[in-house]
Every structure is written in structure tokens, then in C-alpha cells.
Short mmCIF file of C-alpha atoms and ligand atoms in Angstrom, two decimals:
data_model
loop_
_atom_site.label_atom_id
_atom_site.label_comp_id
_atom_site.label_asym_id
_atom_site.label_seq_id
_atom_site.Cartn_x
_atom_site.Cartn_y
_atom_site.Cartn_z
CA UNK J 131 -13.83 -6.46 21.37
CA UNK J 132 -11.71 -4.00 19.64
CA UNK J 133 -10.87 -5.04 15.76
CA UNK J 134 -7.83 -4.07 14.00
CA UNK J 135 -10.83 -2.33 10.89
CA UNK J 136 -14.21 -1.65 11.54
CA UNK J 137 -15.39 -2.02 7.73
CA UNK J 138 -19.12 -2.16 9.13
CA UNK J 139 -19.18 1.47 10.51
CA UNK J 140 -17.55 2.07 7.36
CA UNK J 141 -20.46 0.31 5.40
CA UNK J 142 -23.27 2.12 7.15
CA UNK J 143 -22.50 5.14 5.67
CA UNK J 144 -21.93 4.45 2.31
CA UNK J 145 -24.71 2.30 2.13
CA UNK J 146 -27.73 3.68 0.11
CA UNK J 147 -25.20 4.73 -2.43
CA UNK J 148 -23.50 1.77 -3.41
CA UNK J 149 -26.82 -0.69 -3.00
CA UNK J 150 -28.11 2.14 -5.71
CA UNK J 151 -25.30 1.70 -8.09
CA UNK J 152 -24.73 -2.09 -7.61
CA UNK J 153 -28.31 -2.48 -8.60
CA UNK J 154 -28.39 -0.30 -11.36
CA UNK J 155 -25.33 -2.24 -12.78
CA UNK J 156 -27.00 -5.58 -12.19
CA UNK J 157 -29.87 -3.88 -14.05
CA UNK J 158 -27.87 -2.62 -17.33
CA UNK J 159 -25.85 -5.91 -17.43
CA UNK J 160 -22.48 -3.90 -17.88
CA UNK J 161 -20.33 -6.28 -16.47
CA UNK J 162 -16.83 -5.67 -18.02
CA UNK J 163 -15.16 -2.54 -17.74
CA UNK J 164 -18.32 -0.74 -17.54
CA UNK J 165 -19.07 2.80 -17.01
CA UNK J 166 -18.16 2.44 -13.28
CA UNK J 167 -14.48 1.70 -14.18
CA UNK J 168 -14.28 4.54 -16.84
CA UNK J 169 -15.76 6.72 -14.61
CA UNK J 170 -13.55 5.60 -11.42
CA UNK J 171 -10.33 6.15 -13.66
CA UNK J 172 -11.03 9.31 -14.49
CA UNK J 173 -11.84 10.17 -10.98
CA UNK J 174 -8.56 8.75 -9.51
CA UNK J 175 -6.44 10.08 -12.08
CA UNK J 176 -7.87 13.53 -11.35
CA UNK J 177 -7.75 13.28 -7.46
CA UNK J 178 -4.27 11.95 -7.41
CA UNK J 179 -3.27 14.30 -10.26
CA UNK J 180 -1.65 12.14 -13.10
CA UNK J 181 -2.31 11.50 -16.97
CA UNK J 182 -3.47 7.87 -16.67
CA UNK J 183 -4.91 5.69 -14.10
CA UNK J 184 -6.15 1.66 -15.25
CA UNK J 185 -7.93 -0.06 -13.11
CA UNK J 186 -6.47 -3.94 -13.11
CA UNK J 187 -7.61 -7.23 -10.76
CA UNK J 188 -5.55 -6.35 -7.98
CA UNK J 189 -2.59 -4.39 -6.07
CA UNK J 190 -0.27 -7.50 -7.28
CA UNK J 191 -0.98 -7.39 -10.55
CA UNK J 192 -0.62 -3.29 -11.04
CA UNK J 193 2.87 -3.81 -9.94
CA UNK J 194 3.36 -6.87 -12.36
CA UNK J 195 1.96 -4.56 -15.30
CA UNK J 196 3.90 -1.95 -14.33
CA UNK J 197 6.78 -3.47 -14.85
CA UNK J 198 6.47 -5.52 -17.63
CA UNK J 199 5.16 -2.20 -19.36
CA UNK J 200 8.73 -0.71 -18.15
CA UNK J 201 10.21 -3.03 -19.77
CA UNK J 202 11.76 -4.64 -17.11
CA UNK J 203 12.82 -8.47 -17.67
CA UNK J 204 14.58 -11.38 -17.22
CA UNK J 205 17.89 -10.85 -15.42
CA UNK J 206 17.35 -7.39 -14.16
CA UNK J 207 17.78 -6.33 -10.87
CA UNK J 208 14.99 -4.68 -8.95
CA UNK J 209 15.72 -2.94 -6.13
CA UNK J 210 13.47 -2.94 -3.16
CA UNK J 211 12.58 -3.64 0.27
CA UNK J 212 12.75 -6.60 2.22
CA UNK J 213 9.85 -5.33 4.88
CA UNK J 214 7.01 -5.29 2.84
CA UNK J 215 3.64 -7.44 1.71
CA UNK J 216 5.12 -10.60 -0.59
CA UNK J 217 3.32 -9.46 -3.56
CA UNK J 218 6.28 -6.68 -3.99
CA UNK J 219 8.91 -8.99 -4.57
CA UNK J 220 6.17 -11.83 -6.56
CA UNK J 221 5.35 -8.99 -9.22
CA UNK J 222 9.57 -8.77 -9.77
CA UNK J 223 9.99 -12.43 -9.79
CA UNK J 224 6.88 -12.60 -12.28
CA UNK J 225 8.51 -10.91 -15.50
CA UNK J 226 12.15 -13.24 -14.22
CA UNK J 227 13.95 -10.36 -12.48
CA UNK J 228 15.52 -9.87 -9.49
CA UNK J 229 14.77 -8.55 -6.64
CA UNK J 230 17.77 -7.05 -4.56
CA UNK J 231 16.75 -6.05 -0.85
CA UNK J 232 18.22 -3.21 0.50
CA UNK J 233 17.89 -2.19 4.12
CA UNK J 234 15.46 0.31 5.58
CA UNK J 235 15.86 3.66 7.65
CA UNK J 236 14.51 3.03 11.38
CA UNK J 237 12.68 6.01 11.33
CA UNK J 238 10.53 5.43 7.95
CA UNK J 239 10.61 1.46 7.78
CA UNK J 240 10.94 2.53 4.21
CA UNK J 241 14.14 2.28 1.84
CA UNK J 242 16.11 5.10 1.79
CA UNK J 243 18.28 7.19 -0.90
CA UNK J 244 21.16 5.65 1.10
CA UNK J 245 20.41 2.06 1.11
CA UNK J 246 19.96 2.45 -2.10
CA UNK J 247 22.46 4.07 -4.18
CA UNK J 248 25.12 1.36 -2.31
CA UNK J 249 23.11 -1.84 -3.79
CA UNK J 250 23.17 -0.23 -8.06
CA UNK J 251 25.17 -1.90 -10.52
CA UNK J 252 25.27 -2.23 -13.96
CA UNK J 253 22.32 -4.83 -13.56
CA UNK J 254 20.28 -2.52 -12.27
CA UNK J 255 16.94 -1.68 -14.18
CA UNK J 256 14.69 -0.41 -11.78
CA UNK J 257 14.05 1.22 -8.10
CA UNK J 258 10.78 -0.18 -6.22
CA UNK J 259 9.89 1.74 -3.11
CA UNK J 260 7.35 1.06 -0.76
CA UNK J 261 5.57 3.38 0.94
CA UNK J 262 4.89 0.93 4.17
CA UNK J 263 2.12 1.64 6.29
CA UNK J 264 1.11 4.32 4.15
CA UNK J 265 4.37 6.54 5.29
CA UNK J 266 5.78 8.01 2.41
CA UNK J 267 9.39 6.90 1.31
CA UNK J 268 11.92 9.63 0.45
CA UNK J 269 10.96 10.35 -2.69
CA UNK J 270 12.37 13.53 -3.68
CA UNK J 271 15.77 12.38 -2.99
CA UNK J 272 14.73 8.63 -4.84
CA UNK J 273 13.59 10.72 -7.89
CA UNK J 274 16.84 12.40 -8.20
CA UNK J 275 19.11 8.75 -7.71
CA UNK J 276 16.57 7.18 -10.64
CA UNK J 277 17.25 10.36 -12.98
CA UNK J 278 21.53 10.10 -11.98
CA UNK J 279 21.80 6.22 -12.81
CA UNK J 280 19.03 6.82 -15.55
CA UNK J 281 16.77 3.86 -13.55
CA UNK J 282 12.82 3.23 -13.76
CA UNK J 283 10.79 4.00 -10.62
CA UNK J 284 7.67 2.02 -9.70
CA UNK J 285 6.30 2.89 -6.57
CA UNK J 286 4.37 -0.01 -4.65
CA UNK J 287 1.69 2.23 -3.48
CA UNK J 288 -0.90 -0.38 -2.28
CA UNK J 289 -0.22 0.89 1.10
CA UNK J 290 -0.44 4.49 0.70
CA UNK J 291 -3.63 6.09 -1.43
CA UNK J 292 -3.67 9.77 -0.67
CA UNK J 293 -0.01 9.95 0.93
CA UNK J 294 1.63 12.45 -0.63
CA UNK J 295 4.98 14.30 -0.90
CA UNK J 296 5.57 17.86 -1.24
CA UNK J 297 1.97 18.17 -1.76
CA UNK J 298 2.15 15.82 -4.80
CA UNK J 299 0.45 11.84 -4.52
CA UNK J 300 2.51 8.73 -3.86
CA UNK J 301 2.62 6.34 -6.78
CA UNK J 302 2.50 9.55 -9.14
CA UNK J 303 6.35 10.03 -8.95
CA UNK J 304 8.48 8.17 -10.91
CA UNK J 305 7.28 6.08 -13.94
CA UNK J 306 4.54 3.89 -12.89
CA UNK J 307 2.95 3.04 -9.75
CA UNK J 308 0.63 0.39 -8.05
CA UNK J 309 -2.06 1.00 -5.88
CA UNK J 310 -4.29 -2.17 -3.88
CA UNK J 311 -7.99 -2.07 -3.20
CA UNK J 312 -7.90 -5.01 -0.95
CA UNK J 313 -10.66 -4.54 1.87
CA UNK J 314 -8.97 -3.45 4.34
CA UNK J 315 -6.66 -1.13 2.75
CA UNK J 316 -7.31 3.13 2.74
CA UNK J 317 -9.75 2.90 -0.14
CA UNK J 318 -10.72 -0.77 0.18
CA UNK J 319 -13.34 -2.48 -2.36
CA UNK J 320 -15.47 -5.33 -1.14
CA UNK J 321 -13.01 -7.75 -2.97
CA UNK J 322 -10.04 -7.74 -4.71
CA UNK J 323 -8.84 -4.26 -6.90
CA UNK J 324 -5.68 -2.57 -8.50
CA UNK J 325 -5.05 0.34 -10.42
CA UNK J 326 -1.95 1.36 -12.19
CA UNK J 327 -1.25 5.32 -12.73
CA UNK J 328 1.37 6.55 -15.21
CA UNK J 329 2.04 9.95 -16.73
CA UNK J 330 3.52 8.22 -20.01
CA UNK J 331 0.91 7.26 -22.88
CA UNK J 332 2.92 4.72 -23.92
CA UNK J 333 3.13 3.06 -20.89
CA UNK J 334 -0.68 3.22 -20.02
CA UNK J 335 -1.31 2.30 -23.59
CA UNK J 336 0.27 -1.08 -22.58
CA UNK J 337 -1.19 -1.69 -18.93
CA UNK J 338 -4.69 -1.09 -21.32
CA UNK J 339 -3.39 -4.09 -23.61
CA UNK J 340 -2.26 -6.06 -20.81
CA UNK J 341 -5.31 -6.09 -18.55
CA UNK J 342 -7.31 -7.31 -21.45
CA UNK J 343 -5.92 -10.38 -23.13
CA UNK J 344 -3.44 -8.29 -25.06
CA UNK J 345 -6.05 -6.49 -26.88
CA UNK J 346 -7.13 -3.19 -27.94
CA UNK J 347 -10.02 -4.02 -30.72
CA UNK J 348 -11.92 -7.21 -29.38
CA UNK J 349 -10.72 -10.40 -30.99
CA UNK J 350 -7.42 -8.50 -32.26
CA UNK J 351 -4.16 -9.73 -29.83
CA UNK J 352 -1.20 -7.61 -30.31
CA UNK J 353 0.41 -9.45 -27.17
CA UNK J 354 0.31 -12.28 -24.38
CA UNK J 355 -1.90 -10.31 -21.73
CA UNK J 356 -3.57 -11.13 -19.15
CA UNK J 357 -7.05 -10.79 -17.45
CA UNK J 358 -6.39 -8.71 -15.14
CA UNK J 359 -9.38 -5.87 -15.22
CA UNK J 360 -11.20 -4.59 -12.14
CA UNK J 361 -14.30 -5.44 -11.30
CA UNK J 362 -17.43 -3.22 -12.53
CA UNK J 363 -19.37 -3.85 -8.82
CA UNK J 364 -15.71 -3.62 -7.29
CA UNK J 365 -15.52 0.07 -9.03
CA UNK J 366 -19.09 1.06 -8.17
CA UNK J 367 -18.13 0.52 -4.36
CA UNK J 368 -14.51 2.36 -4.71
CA UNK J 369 -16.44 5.71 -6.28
CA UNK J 370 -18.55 5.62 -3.25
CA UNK J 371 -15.24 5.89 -1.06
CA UNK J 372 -13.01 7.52 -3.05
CA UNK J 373 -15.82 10.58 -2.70
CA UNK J 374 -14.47 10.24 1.07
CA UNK J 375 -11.25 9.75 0.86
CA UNK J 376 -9.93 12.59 2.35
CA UNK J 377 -12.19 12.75 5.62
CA UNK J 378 -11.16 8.77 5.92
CA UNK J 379 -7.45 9.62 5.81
CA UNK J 380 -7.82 12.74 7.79
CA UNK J 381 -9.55 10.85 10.58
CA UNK J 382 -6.70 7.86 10.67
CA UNK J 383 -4.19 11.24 11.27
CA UNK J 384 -6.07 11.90 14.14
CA UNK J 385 -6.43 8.42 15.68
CA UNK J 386 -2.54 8.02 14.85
CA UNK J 387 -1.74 11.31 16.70
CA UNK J 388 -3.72 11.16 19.87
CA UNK J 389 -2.15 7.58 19.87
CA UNK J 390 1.26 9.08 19.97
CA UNK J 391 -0.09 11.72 21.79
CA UNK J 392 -1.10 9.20 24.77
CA UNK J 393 2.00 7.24 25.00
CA UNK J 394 4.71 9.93 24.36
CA UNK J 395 6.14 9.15 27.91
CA UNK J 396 6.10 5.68 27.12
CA UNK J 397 9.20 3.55 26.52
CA UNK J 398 8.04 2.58 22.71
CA UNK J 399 8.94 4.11 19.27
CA UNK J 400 6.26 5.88 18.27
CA UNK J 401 5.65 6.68 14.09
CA UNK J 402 8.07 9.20 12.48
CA UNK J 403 6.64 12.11 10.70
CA UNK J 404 8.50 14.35 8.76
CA UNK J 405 7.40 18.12 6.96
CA UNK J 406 7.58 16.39 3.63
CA UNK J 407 5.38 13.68 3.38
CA UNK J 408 2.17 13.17 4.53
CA UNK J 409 1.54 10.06 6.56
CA UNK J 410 -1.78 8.07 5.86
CA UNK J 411 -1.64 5.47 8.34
CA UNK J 412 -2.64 2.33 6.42
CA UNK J 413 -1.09 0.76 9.93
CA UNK J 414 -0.12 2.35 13.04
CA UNK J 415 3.34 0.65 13.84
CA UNK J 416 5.36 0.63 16.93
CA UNK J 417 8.35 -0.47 17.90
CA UNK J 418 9.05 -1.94 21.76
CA UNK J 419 11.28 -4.47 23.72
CA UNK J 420 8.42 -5.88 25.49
CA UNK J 421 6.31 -6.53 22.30
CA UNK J 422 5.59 -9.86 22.63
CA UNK J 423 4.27 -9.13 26.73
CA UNK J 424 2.26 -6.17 25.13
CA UNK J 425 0.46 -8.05 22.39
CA UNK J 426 -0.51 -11.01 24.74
CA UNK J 427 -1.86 -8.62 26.76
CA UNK J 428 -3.68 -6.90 24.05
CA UNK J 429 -5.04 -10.29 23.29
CA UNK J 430 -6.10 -10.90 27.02
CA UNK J 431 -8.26 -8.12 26.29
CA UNK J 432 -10.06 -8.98 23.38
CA UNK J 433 -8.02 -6.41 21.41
CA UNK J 434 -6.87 -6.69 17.71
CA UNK J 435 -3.28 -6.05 17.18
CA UNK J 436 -0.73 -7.53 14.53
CA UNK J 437 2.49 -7.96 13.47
CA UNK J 438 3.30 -6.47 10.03
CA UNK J 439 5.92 -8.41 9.25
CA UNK J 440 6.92 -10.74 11.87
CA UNK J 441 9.56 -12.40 8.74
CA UNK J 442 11.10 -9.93 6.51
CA UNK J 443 11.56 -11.48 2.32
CA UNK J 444 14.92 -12.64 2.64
CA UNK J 445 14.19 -14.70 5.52
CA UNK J 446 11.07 -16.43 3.89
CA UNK J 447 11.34 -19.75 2.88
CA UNK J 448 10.72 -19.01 -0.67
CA UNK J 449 13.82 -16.47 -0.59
CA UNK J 450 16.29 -18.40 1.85
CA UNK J 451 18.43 -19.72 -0.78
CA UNK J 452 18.48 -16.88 -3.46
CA UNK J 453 19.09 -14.29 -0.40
CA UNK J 454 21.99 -17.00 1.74
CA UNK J 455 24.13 -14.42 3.37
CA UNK J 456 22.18 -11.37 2.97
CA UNK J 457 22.12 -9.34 6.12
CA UNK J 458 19.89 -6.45 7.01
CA UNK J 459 20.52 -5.65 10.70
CA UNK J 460 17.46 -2.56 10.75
CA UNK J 461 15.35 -4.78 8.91
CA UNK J 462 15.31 -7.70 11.29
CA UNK J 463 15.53 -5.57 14.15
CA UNK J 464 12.17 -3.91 13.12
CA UNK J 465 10.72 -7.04 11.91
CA UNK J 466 11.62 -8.45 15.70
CA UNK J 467 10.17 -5.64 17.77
CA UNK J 468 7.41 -3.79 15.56
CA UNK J 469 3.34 -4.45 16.31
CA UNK J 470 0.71 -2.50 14.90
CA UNK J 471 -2.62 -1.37 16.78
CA UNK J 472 -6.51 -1.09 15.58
CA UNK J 473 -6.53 1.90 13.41
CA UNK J 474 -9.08 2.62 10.73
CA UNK J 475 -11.68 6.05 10.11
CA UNK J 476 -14.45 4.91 12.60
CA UNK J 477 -11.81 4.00 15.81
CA UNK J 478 -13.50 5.97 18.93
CA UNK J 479 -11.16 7.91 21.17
CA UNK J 480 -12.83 5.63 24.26
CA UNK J 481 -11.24 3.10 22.81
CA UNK J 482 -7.86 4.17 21.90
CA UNK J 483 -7.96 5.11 25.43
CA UNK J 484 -8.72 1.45 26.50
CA UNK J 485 -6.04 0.35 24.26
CA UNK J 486 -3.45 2.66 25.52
CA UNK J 487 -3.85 1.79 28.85
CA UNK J 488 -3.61 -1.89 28.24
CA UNK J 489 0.03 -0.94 26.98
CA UNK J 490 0.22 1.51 29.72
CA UNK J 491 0.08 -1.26 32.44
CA UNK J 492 2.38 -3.76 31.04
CA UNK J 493 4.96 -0.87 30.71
CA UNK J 494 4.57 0.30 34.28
CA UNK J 495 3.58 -2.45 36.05
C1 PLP E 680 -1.66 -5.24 -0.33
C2 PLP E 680 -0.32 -5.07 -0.87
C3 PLP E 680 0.06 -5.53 -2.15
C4 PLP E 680 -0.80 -6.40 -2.99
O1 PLP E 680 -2.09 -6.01 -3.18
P1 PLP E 680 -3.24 -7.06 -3.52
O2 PLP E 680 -4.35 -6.16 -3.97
O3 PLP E 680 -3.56 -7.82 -2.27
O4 PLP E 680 -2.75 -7.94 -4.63
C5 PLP E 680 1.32 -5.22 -2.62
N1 PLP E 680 2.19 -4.53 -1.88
C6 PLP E 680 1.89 -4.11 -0.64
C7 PLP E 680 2.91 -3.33 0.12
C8 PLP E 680 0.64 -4.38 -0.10
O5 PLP E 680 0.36 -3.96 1.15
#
């Protein structure tokens, strides 16, 4: 049995540490946005070198924040990818804007400067790039279209802690930016987490408000907010990681490139890199005719593998109506031939072996 994350192996070493801290904050009783979260804000807003970083409830709700605290509202359009998580498009719909999916470049997955600069109009509020699968989106060239049309950026970075571009973080780029500490993600609490990073004051001034009821002196409500904070016990657990951040990432670089290493003679698309950005492999995604034969046989062998996304947005139910006519030929091409293999810190090259020759036989036999 091969998972797609080994979280235990991940556990075992972090262990002595965070049973420490989680008892010591059972003992002091500091429940709410305790010392932990102070402390794990300041540490994330140093590592990923920005003014402000808020920790929130989850990845969905930093992006919701973020983009009330832009300002962006009812009517506006959004625009953003159609292969990504749900929650990107939810957080738009949540403060009544819209979200306008663009198409994606087939070597990133990601939107590109391109896609686009075609889809502004006059509507047009805000850009919202995701940087799927922890491969960074094109950001210098997405910074310079957002100054040009004079648009917000909020990066949807719940895929992509310590990807960086030019040597400077994802989600630190444009205006605001959402990061996920969902389990399995790179820095993954034992529960559900957010954070929001900003270099504006204003703007983190209001994610502050916003997290807490609207409130900046208890029992004083300036706004409608929400409760949105992150968890004291969740925050103990992320400092533990967050320490390790670096190694973690490094090692899914490695997994990723013997992986591509192993199969370069194979028919399959293999992840793009490029000398810009620096991929963190959240997933590790390829592209093949034969998916379908490749993951059955994956299965056969009692070895995880997935398919992020099998139904891009504008295809979902939910979107079938507001999106009626939109096409997005690279989009649902990827979406129709992409899988994504067991990658996390801990994988063992035995077993990426194993794996690879799974895929190795259905392709040659
Ligand atoms: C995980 C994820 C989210 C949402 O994060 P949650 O913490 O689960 O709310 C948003 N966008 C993308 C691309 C994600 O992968």
C-alpha cells in the first residue's frame, strides 16, 4: 500500500514538540488567538517576507477576506481559473461577484498573462491566480497586466506555501493572498487553517476586524465580521512544521524529479519547470492518453493516485447555467487526461520505483 500522503512519517518527527506545546496550551487555557497564533504570524510573515500575515479558519475563508478587504463586491468580475479547488470561485461568489474563467497554459495548468488580458473589461475588479499544484503562475508578467488596467491581485496560494518567483514567495505579490493549512497540504495543520498575508496596513487592519466579529476592542463592532480565526492548537502544530518547511519542500523537489527523471522516455507529459519559479509540488500531475488504463492499474496495485480535477468550474453543476457556452479547450483537455501520483516529504525512492514501473508496464506492454 502506497498512499497519496504519509502524514504519519510526518508525525513521528514532529512529535515531542507539538505534544509539548499542545499541552502547555491546554495548561494556560489560551484558547483564542493565543500566543501560538501571534507567534506563528510573525513567523510566516518573516519567512515568506511580507508586512502582515493573519491567521483566519481556513484557506476558503483567507480568500473571502481578502477580497472583501479589497473591496471587491457585488457585480464585479473576478478573473480566474476554471482548474482549481471550488473554494476559489465560492470565496468570489461569497462577497456577489463574478467569477470569469479564463483558460490555462498546458505547460503551467495555471492562467496565463495571455488568457488573461483577452477576458478584462470595464467590469473587471480583480485578477485571481492560482498557483495549482504548488507551480507558480506567471507572476511577473500578471503583476505588470494588474498595474496597466489598474486591477487588484489576490493570489489563491493554498496550493503553493514556499513557491516562489524570482526568489520572492507566492501569495506575497500582488495585494493580498490566501494560503490553506488543510492536512494534507505543504504545511498542513491537524485540522482546518488559513492565513491571509498583505503588505498594505489597511488591508490587514481589516482581515484583523473581519476574523473577529468585526471587532478590534472586545464588545466594540465596527463591522459585520465573521469568526473566522485559526485555531490556537491548529497554530501550535503549524510552528512545529513551518520550522521544516524548507527540508519538506526540498524533499517533494526531489521525489518530483527522480519521478520525471524515471519516465522521461515515457509517452506522458511530465511537470513543466521553468528558471523563474520555483515548483513546490503540492501534487505531482501528469498528463497521458491512457490515463484511465494507468490509474486502474495503479489501483490493482494498492497504489494511491488521483485525479485533480476530473470536472473543471464551468462544467460543475453549480456553474452550468451561469458559464452556458463557455469553452475552454486546454482546460478540458487537461481536466480529461491529467492524474496525479503519491508525493509528499517521507515518499521512499523504492517506492517511486514500484510506482513507475506500474506505469512503465501499461505503457509498454
Ligand atoms: C485547499 C484549497 C483551497 C481552500 O482551502 P481550505 O483550507 O480547504 O478552505 C482553496 N483553493 C485551493 C486551490 C485549494 O487547493
Amino acid at each position: 500500500m502506497i498512499p497519496m500522503v504519509n502524514l504519519k512519517a510526518q508525525y513521528s518527527e514532529i512529535k515531542e514538540e507539538v505534544e509539548r506545546g499542545l499541552a502547555e496550551t491546554i495548561e494556560n487555557c489560551a484558547f483564542i488567538l493565543g500566543p501560538n497564533v501571534q507567534a506563528f504570524e510573525r513567523e510566516t510573515a518573516e519567512y515568506l517576507g511580507v508586512k502582515h500575515a493573519i491567521g483566519v479558519a481556513s484557506g476558503t475563508d483567507a480568500l473571502h477576506l481578502a477580497l472583501i478587504a479589497e473591496g471587491i463586491g457585488a457585480g464585479d468580475e473576478v478573473i480566474t481559473t476554471a482548474f482549481t479547488f471550488i473554494a476559489t470561485a465560492e470565496a468570489i461568489k461569497y462577497v456577489g461577484a463574478i467569477p470569469v474563467f479564463v483558460d490555462i497554459d498546458p505547460r503551467t495548468f495555471n492562467i496565463s498573462p495571455e488568457t488573461i488580458e483577452s477576458a478584462i473589461t470595464p467590469k473587471t475588479k480583480a485578477i485571481m491566480p492560482v498557483h495549482l499544484f504548488g507551480q507558480p503562475a506567471e507572476m511577473n508578467e500578471i503583476v505588470a497586466l494588474c498595474e496597466k488596467y489598474n486591477l487588484k491581485l489576490i493570489e489563491d496560494a493554498c496550493q503553493s506555501f514556499g513557491a516562489s518567483v524570482d526568489g520572492k514567495q507566492t501569495g506575497t505579490l500582488g495585494h493580498a493572498g490566501g494560503y490553506s493549512f488543510f492536512p494534507s497540504k505543504n504545511l498542513g495543520a491537524f485540522g482546518d487553517g488559513g492565513l491571509v498575508v498583505t503588505n498594505s496596513d489597511e488591508t490587514a487592519a481589516k482581515i484583523k476586524q473581519l476574523r473577529n466579529h468585526g471587532s478590534d476592542v472586545r464588545y466594540y463592532h465596527d463591522v459585520i465580521g465573521y469568526n473566522s480565526r485559526l485555531d490556537e492548537m491548529q497554530a501550535v502544530i503549524l510552528r512545529a512544521k513551518l520550522k521544516r518547511i524548507d527540508q519538506y519542500n526540498q524533499a517533494r523537489r526531489h521525489v518530483a524529479h527522480l519521478y520525471s527523471e524515471l519516465m522521461a522516455d515515457l509517452p506522458l507529459v511530465t511537470p513543466y519547470e521553468d528558471e523563474v519559479g520555483e515548483h513546490v509540488y503540492h501534487q505531482y500531475t501528469l498528463l497521458s492518453d491512457r490515463r484511465d488504463d494507468i490509474l486502474k492499474a495503479l489501483q490493482d496495485n494498492q497504489i494511491g493516485c488521483a485525479v485533480y480535477y476530473p470536472v473543471p468550474l464551468h462544467q460543475q453543476n453549480v456553474f452550468k447555467e451561469e458559464c452556458a457556452g463557455l469553452s475552454l479547450p486546454v482546460t478540458e483537455s487537461v481536466a480529461a487526461h491529467c492524474f496525479s501520483l503519491p508525493i509528499c516529504p517521507f515518499l521512499e525512492e523504492d517506492s517511486i520505483r514500484e510506482i513507475v514501473g506500474v506505469i512503465r508496464g501499461v505503457l509498454t506492454e
